[in-house]
mmCIF file with all atom_site columns, C-alpha atoms in Angstrom:
data_model
loop_
_atom_site.group_PDB
_atom_site.id
_atom_site.type_symbol
_atom_site.label_atom_id
_atom_site.label_alt_id
_atom_site.label_comp_id
_atom_site.label_asym_id
_atom_site.label_entity_id
_atom_site.label_seq_id
_atom_site.pdbx_PDB_ins_code
_atom_site.Cartn_x
_atom_site.Cartn_y
_atom_site.Cartn_z
_atom_site.occupancy
_atom_site.B_iso_or_equiv
_atom_site.pdbx_formal_charge
_atom_site.auth_seq_id
_atom_site.auth_comp_id
_atom_site.auth_asym_id
_atom_site.auth_atom_id
_atom_site.pdbx_PDB_model_num
ATOM 1   C CA . MET A 1 1   ? 5.617  -33.995 -21.584 1.00 42.00 ? 857 MET A CA 1
ATOM 2   C CA . LEU A 1 2   ? 4.012  -36.101 -18.973 1.00 36.00 ? 858 LEU A CA 1
ATOM 3   C CA . ILE A 1 3   ? 6.952  -35.693 -16.455 1.00 40.00 ? 859 ILE A CA 1
ATOM 4   C CA . SER A 1 4   ? 6.964  -32.254 -17.009 1.00 38.00 ? 860 SER A CA 1
ATOM 5   C CA . ARG A 1 5   ? 3.269  -31.844 -15.795 1.00 36.00 ? 861 ARG A CA 1
ATOM 6   C CA . PHE A 1 6   ? 3.961  -34.409 -12.747 1.00 34.00 ? 862 PHE A CA 1
ATOM 7   C CA . ILE A 1 7   ? 6.984  -31.989 -11.819 1.00 33.00 ? 863 ILE A CA 1
ATOM 8   C CA . GLN A 1 8   ? 4.569  -28.823 -12.035 1.00 39.00 ? 864 GLN A CA 1
ATOM 9   C CA . ALA A 1 9   ? 2.080  -30.504 -10.150 1.00 37.00 ? 865 ALA A CA 1
ATOM 10  C CA . ALA A 1 10  ? 4.112  -31.625 -7.490  1.00 38.00 ? 866 ALA A CA 1
ATOM 11  C CA . PHE A 1 11  ? 5.816  -28.118 -7.295  1.00 34.00 ? 867 PHE A CA 1
ATOM 12  C CA . LEU A 1 12  ? 2.463  -26.535 -7.102  1.00 34.00 ? 868 LEU A CA 1
ATOM 13  C CA . THR A 1 13  ? 1.068  -28.612 -4.495  1.00 34.00 ? 869 THR A CA 1
ATOM 14  C CA . THR A 1 14  ? 4.236  -28.097 -2.083  1.00 36.00 ? 870 THR A CA 1
ATOM 15  C CA . ALA A 1 15  ? 4.247  -24.185 -2.758  1.00 35.00 ? 871 ALA A CA 1
ATOM 16  C CA . LEU A 1 16  ? 0.625  -24.328 -1.590  1.00 33.00 ? 872 LEU A CA 1
ATOM 17  C CA . ALA A 1 17  ? 1.400  -26.296 1.305   1.00 38.00 ? 873 ALA A CA 1
ATOM 18  C CA . LEU A 1 18  ? 3.969  -23.772 2.552   1.00 36.00 ? 874 LEU A CA 1
ATOM 19  C CA . PRO A 1 19  ? 2.958  -20.321 4.125   1.00 41.00 ? 875 PRO A CA 1
ATOM 20  C CA . ALA A 1 20  ? 3.697  -17.506 1.600   1.00 38.00 ? 876 ALA A CA 1
ATOM 21  C CA . SER A 1 21  ? 6.069  -15.951 3.848   1.00 43.00 ? 877 SER A CA 1
ATOM 22  C CA . ALA A 1 22  ? 7.372  -18.166 6.710   1.00 54.00 ? 878 ALA A CA 1
ATOM 23  C CA . ALA A 1 23  ? 7.843  -16.349 10.212  1.00 78.00 ? 879 ALA A CA 1
ATOM 24  C CA . LYS A 1 24  ? 11.113 -16.721 11.897  1.00 92.00 ? 880 LYS A CA 1
ATOM 25  C CA . GLN A 1 25  ? 12.049 -16.719 15.350  1.00 95.00 ? 881 GLN A CA 1
ATOM 26  C CA . VAL A 1 26  ? 14.604 -14.348 16.764  1.00 96.00 ? 882 VAL A CA 1
ATOM 27  C CA . GLU A 1 27  ? 17.391 -15.185 19.102  1.00 96.00 ? 883 GLU A CA 1
ATOM 28  C CA . PHE A 1 28  ? 19.573 -13.240 21.723  1.00 97.00 ? 884 PHE A CA 1
ATOM 29  C CA . VAL A 1 29  ? 21.736 -13.773 24.476  1.00 97.00 ? 885 VAL A CA 1
ATOM 30  C CA . LEU A 1 30  ? 23.174 -11.586 27.414  1.00 98.00 ? 886 LEU A CA 1
ATOM 31  C CA . PRO A 1 31  ? 27.150 -10.878 27.300  1.00 97.00 ? 887 PRO A CA 1
ATOM 32  C CA . SER A 1 32  ? 27.555 -13.446 30.353  1.00 95.00 ? 888 SER A CA 1
ATOM 33  C CA . GLY A 1 33  ? 25.718 -16.155 28.095  1.00 95.00 ? 889 GLY A CA 1
ATOM 34  C CA . ASN A 1 34  ? 23.761 -17.083 31.433  1.00 96.00 ? 890 ASN A CA 1
ATOM 35  C CA . ILE A 1 35  ? 20.457 -16.032 29.726  1.00 98.00 ? 891 ILE A CA 1
ATOM 36  C CA . GLY A 1 36  ? 19.280 -16.393 26.130  1.00 98.00 ? 892 GLY A CA 1
ATOM 37  C CA . CYS A 1 37  ? 15.750 -15.645 24.679  1.00 98.00 ? 893 CYS A CA 1
ATOM 38  C CA . ILE A 1 38  ? 13.688 -16.712 21.805  1.00 97.00 ? 894 ILE A CA 1
ATOM 39  C CA . TYR A 1 39  ? 11.069 -14.500 20.054  1.00 98.00 ? 895 TYR A CA 1
ATOM 40  C CA . THR A 1 40  ? 8.336  -16.456 18.163  1.00 98.00 ? 896 THR A CA 1
ATOM 41  C CA . PRO A 1 41  ? 5.903  -13.994 16.076  1.00 97.00 ? 897 PRO A CA 1
ATOM 42  C CA . GLN A 1 42  ? 2.372  -14.299 16.043  1.00 97.00 ? 898 GLN A CA 1
ATOM 43  C CA . GLY A 1 43  ? 1.348  -17.447 14.182  1.00 96.00 ? 899 GLY A CA 1
ATOM 44  C CA . GLY A 1 44  ? 4.424  -19.354 14.988  1.00 96.00 ? 900 GLY A CA 1
ATOM 45  C CA . THR A 1 45  ? 6.648  -21.059 12.666  1.00 95.00 ? 901 THR A CA 1
ATOM 46  C CA . PRO A 1 46  ? 6.419  -23.944 10.546  1.00 93.00 ? 902 PRO A CA 1
ATOM 47  C CA . VAL A 1 47  ? 7.962  -25.974 13.256  1.00 92.00 ? 903 VAL A CA 1
ATOM 48  C CA . TYR A 1 48  ? 6.665  -24.267 16.550  1.00 93.00 ? 904 TYR A CA 1
ATOM 49  C CA . GLN A 1 49  ? 3.246  -23.050 17.431  1.00 95.00 ? 905 GLN A CA 1
ATOM 50  C CA . PRO A 1 50  ? 2.930  -21.150 20.651  1.00 95.00 ? 906 PRO A CA 1
ATOM 51  C CA . VAL A 1 51  ? -0.007 -22.416 22.747  1.00 89.00 ? 907 VAL A CA 1
ATOM 52  C CA . ASP A 1 52  ? -2.112 -19.409 22.342  1.00 91.00 ? 908 ASP A CA 1
ATOM 53  C CA . GLY A 1 53  ? -0.779 -18.525 18.595  1.00 94.00 ? 909 GLY A CA 1
ATOM 54  C CA . GLY A 1 54  ? 1.771  -15.927 19.622  1.00 96.00 ? 910 GLY A CA 1
ATOM 55  C CA . PRO A 1 55  ? 3.571  -13.955 19.657  1.00 98.00 ? 911 PRO A CA 1
ATOM 56  C CA . GLU A 1 56  ? 5.671  -15.040 22.387  1.00 98.00 ? 912 GLU A CA 1
ATOM 57  C CA . LEU A 1 57  ? 8.936  -14.352 24.345  1.00 98.00 ? 913 LEU A CA 1
ATOM 58  C CA . SER A 1 58  ? 10.468 -17.311 26.182  1.00 97.00 ? 914 SER A CA 1
ATOM 59  C CA . CYS A 1 59  ? 13.928 -16.629 28.194  1.00 98.00 ? 915 CYS A CA 1
ATOM 60  C CA . ASP A 1 60  ? 16.280 -19.102 29.745  1.00 98.00 ? 916 ASP A CA 1
ATOM 61  C CA . ARG A 1 61  ? 18.490 -18.663 32.546  1.00 97.00 ? 917 ARG A CA 1
ATOM 62  C CA . VAL A 1 62  ? 21.261 -21.397 33.190  1.00 96.00 ? 918 VAL A CA 1
ATOM 63  C CA . GLU A 1 63  ? 22.766 -20.471 36.784  1.00 95.00 ? 919 GLU A CA 1
ATOM 64  C CA . PRO A 1 64  ? 22.492 -20.744 39.490  1.00 96.00 ? 920 PRO A CA 1
ATOM 65  C CA . LYS A 1 65  ? 19.347 -23.027 38.757  1.00 96.00 ? 921 LYS A CA 1
ATOM 66  C CA . TYR A 1 66  ? 17.919 -23.625 34.941  1.00 97.00 ? 922 TYR A CA 1
ATOM 67  C CA . VAL A 1 67  ? 14.430 -21.656 34.785  1.00 98.00 ? 923 VAL A CA 1
ATOM 68  C CA . ARG A 1 68  ? 12.472 -20.397 31.794  1.00 98.00 ? 924 ARG A CA 1
ATOM 69  C CA . ILE A 1 69  ? 10.154 -17.260 31.767  1.00 98.00 ? 925 ILE A CA 1
ATOM 70  C CA . VAL A 1 70  ? 7.773  -17.067 29.105  1.00 98.00 ? 926 VAL A CA 1
ATOM 71  C CA . LEU A 1 71  ? 5.530  -14.209 28.432  1.00 98.00 ? 927 LEU A CA 1
ATOM 72  C CA . GLY A 1 72  ? 2.978  -14.642 25.643  1.00 98.00 ? 928 GLY A CA 1
ATOM 73  C CA . PRO A 1 73  ? 0.215  -12.236 24.017  1.00 97.00 ? 929 PRO A CA 1
ATOM 74  C CA . LYS A 1 74  ? -1.960 -11.577 27.306  1.00 96.00 ? 930 LYS A CA 1
ATOM 75  C CA . GLY A 1 75  ? -1.661 -12.192 30.851  1.00 97.00 ? 931 GLY A CA 1
ATOM 76  C CA . ASN A 1 76  ? 1.270  -12.384 33.178  1.00 98.00 ? 932 ASN A CA 1
ATOM 77  C CA . ALA A 1 77  ? 4.501  -13.994 32.342  1.00 98.00 ? 933 ALA A CA 1
ATOM 78  C CA . LYS A 1 78  ? 4.807  -17.565 33.329  1.00 98.00 ? 934 LYS A CA 1
ATOM 79  C CA . LEU A 1 79  ? 7.828  -18.966 35.535  1.00 98.00 ? 935 LEU A CA 1
ATOM 80  C CA . TYR A 1 80  ? 8.839  -22.551 34.952  1.00 97.00 ? 936 TYR A CA 1
ATOM 81  C CA . LYS A 1 81  ? 11.230 -23.959 37.314  1.00 96.00 ? 937 LYS A CA 1
ATOM 82  C CA . ASN A 1 82  ? 11.427 -27.630 36.194  1.00 94.00 ? 938 ASN A CA 1
ATOM 83  C CA . VAL A 1 83  ? 12.376 -27.216 32.253  1.00 94.00 ? 939 VAL A CA 1
ATOM 84  C CA . GLY A 1 84  ? 12.147 -30.682 30.615  1.00 89.00 ? 940 GLY A CA 1
ATOM 85  C CA . ASP A 1 85  ? 13.912 -29.199 27.016  1.00 89.00 ? 941 ASP A CA 1
ATOM 86  C CA . ALA A 1 86  ? 16.742 -26.999 28.510  1.00 88.00 ? 942 ALA A CA 1
ATOM 87  C CA . SER A 1 87  ? 18.672 -25.717 25.735  1.00 86.00 ? 943 SER A CA 1
ATOM 88  C CA . CYS A 1 88  ? 20.015 -22.275 26.711  1.00 87.00 ? 944 CYS A CA 1
ATOM 89  C CA . CYS A 1 89  ? 21.866 -20.590 24.928  1.00 86.00 ? 945 CYS A CA 1
ATOM 90  C CA . SER A 1 90  ? 22.874 -19.376 21.582  1.00 85.00 ? 946 SER A CA 1
ATOM 91  C CA . ALA A 1 91  ? 26.451 -17.808 21.013  1.00 86.00 ? 947 ALA A CA 1
ATOM 92  C CA . GLY A 1 92  ? 24.688 -15.044 19.664  1.00 87.00 ? 948 GLY A CA 1
ATOM 93  C CA . PRO A 1 93  ? 23.614 -12.478 18.874  1.00 96.00 ? 949 PRO A CA 1
ATOM 94  C CA . VAL A 1 94  ? 24.584 -10.601 22.139  1.00 97.00 ? 950 VAL A CA 1
ATOM 95  C CA . LEU A 1 95  ? 22.139 -7.887  23.633  1.00 98.00 ? 951 LEU A CA 1
ATOM 96  C CA . THR A 1 96  ? 24.952 -5.658  25.020  1.00 98.00 ? 952 THR A CA 1
ATOM 97  C CA . TYR A 1 97  ? 24.314 -4.340  28.410  1.00 98.00 ? 953 TYR A CA 1
ATOM 98  C CA . GLY A 1 98  ? 22.568 -0.765  28.221  1.00 98.00 ? 954 GLY A CA 1
ATOM 99  C CA . LYS A 1 99  ? 20.828 -1.738  24.877  1.00 98.00 ? 955 LYS A CA 1
ATOM 100 C CA . PHE A 1 100 ? 17.364 -2.480  23.987  1.00 98.00 ? 956 PHE A CA 1
ATOM 101 C CA . TRP A 1 101 ? 15.563 -5.195  21.939  1.00 98.00 ? 957 TRP A CA 1
ATOM 102 C CA . LYS A 1 102 ? 12.199 -5.132  20.558  1.00 98.00 ? 958 LYS A CA 1
ATOM 103 C CA . ALA A 1 103 ? 9.707  -7.030  18.486  1.00 97.00 ? 959 ALA A CA 1
ATOM 104 C CA . GLY A 1 104 ? 6.117  -7.388  18.229  1.00 96.00 ? 960 GLY A CA 1
ATOM 105 C CA . PRO A 1 105 ? 4.513  -6.260  21.561  1.00 98.00 ? 961 PRO A CA 1
ATOM 106 C CA . PHE A 1 106 ? 7.641  -7.078  23.473  1.00 98.00 ? 962 PHE A CA 1
ATOM 107 C CA . LYS A 1 107 ? 10.642 -4.671  24.637  1.00 98.00 ? 963 LYS A CA 1
ATOM 108 C CA . CYS A 1 108 ? 13.647 -5.891  26.642  1.00 98.00 ? 964 CYS A CA 1
ATOM 109 C CA . LYS A 1 109 ? 16.501 -4.150  28.136  1.00 98.00 ? 965 LYS A CA 1
ATOM 110 C CA . ALA A 1 110 ? 19.945 -5.923  29.073  1.00 98.00 ? 966 ALA A CA 1
ATOM 111 C CA . THR A 1 111 ? 21.777 -4.425  32.288  1.00 98.00 ? 967 THR A CA 1
ATOM 112 C CA . THR A 1 112 ? 24.610 -5.818  34.431  1.00 97.00 ? 968 THR A CA 1
ATOM 113 C CA . SER A 1 113 ? 21.824 -6.443  37.091  1.00 97.00 ? 969 SER A CA 1
ATOM 114 C CA . GLY A 1 114 ? 19.645 -8.581  34.633  1.00 98.00 ? 970 GLY A CA 1
ATOM 115 C CA . LEU A 1 115 ? 17.412 -8.748  31.813  1.00 98.00 ? 971 LEU A CA 1
ATOM 116 C CA . ASP A 1 116 ? 14.002 -6.597  32.204  1.00 98.00 ? 972 ASP A CA 1
ATOM 117 C CA . CYS A 1 117 ? 11.300 -7.617  29.449  1.00 98.00 ? 973 CYS A CA 1
ATOM 118 C CA . ARG A 1 118 ? 7.941  -6.025  29.078  1.00 98.00 ? 974 ARG A CA 1
ATOM 119 C CA . ARG A 1 119 ? 4.607  -6.361  27.083  1.00 98.00 ? 975 ARG A CA 1
ATOM 120 C CA . GLY A 1 120 ? 2.713  -3.569  28.237  1.00 97.00 ? 976 GLY A CA 1
ATOM 121 C CA . SER A 1 121 ? 2.092  -3.672  32.190  1.00 97.00 ? 977 SER A CA 1
ATOM 122 C CA . HIS A 1 122 ? 3.099  -7.502  32.126  1.00 98.00 ? 978 HIS A CA 1
ATOM 123 C CA . GLY A 1 123 ? 6.554  -8.820  31.918  1.00 98.00 ? 979 GLY A CA 1
ATOM 124 C CA . PHE A 1 124 ? 9.513  -10.162 33.912  1.00 98.00 ? 980 PHE A CA 1
ATOM 125 C CA . PHE A 1 125 ? 12.888 -9.818  35.408  1.00 98.00 ? 981 PHE A CA 1
ATOM 126 C CA . MET A 1 126 ? 15.848 -12.253 35.200  1.00 98.00 ? 982 MET A CA 1
ATOM 127 C CA . SER A 1 127 ? 19.091 -12.574 36.674  1.00 98.00 ? 983 SER A CA 1
ATOM 128 C CA . ARG A 1 128 ? 21.181 -14.976 38.678  1.00 97.00 ? 984 ARG A CA 1
ATOM 129 C CA . ALA A 1 129 ? 20.054 -13.420 41.810  1.00 97.00 ? 985 ALA A CA 1
ATOM 130 C CA . ARG A 1 130 ? 16.067 -12.727 41.462  1.00 98.00 ? 986 ARG A CA 1
ATOM 131 C CA . LEU A 1 131 ? 13.237 -13.957 39.010  1.00 98.00 ? 987 LEU A CA 1
ATOM 132 C CA . GLU A 1 132 ? 10.267 -12.166 38.674  1.00 98.00 ? 988 GLU A CA 1
ATOM 133 C CA . ALA A 1 133 ? 7.046  -12.583 36.580  1.00 98.00 ? 989 ALA A CA 1
ATOM 134 C CA . TYR A 1 134 ? 4.337  -10.198 36.662  1.00 97.00 ? 990 TYR A CA 1
#
């Protein structure tokens, strides 16, 4: 009986420490495998919290030089040329050229020219030849 109550108390403590529905990050990569993105919902995840609380869209380009562009919930996108935790890109899911991806306030379109992502009037364009954050 005492062991049963201990297990119940431990379970309740653990359940209360975890969020009711843990938010998940979403990843996608362009067909070339050169650009990959991670979307983090508002409030972050149990293992990652955006600096400003999110939501956040972070996209990495591998070639010709590794860079990252991060678009948060307000203001312009930020371009990072010295990325200390280079980890791009997952194997999928693939955002096929000509298709759109949308989550939270963000919308992206993949084309053979590159990736165009926006949040209202702010956003970025990323390709092998061009980087633009606005």
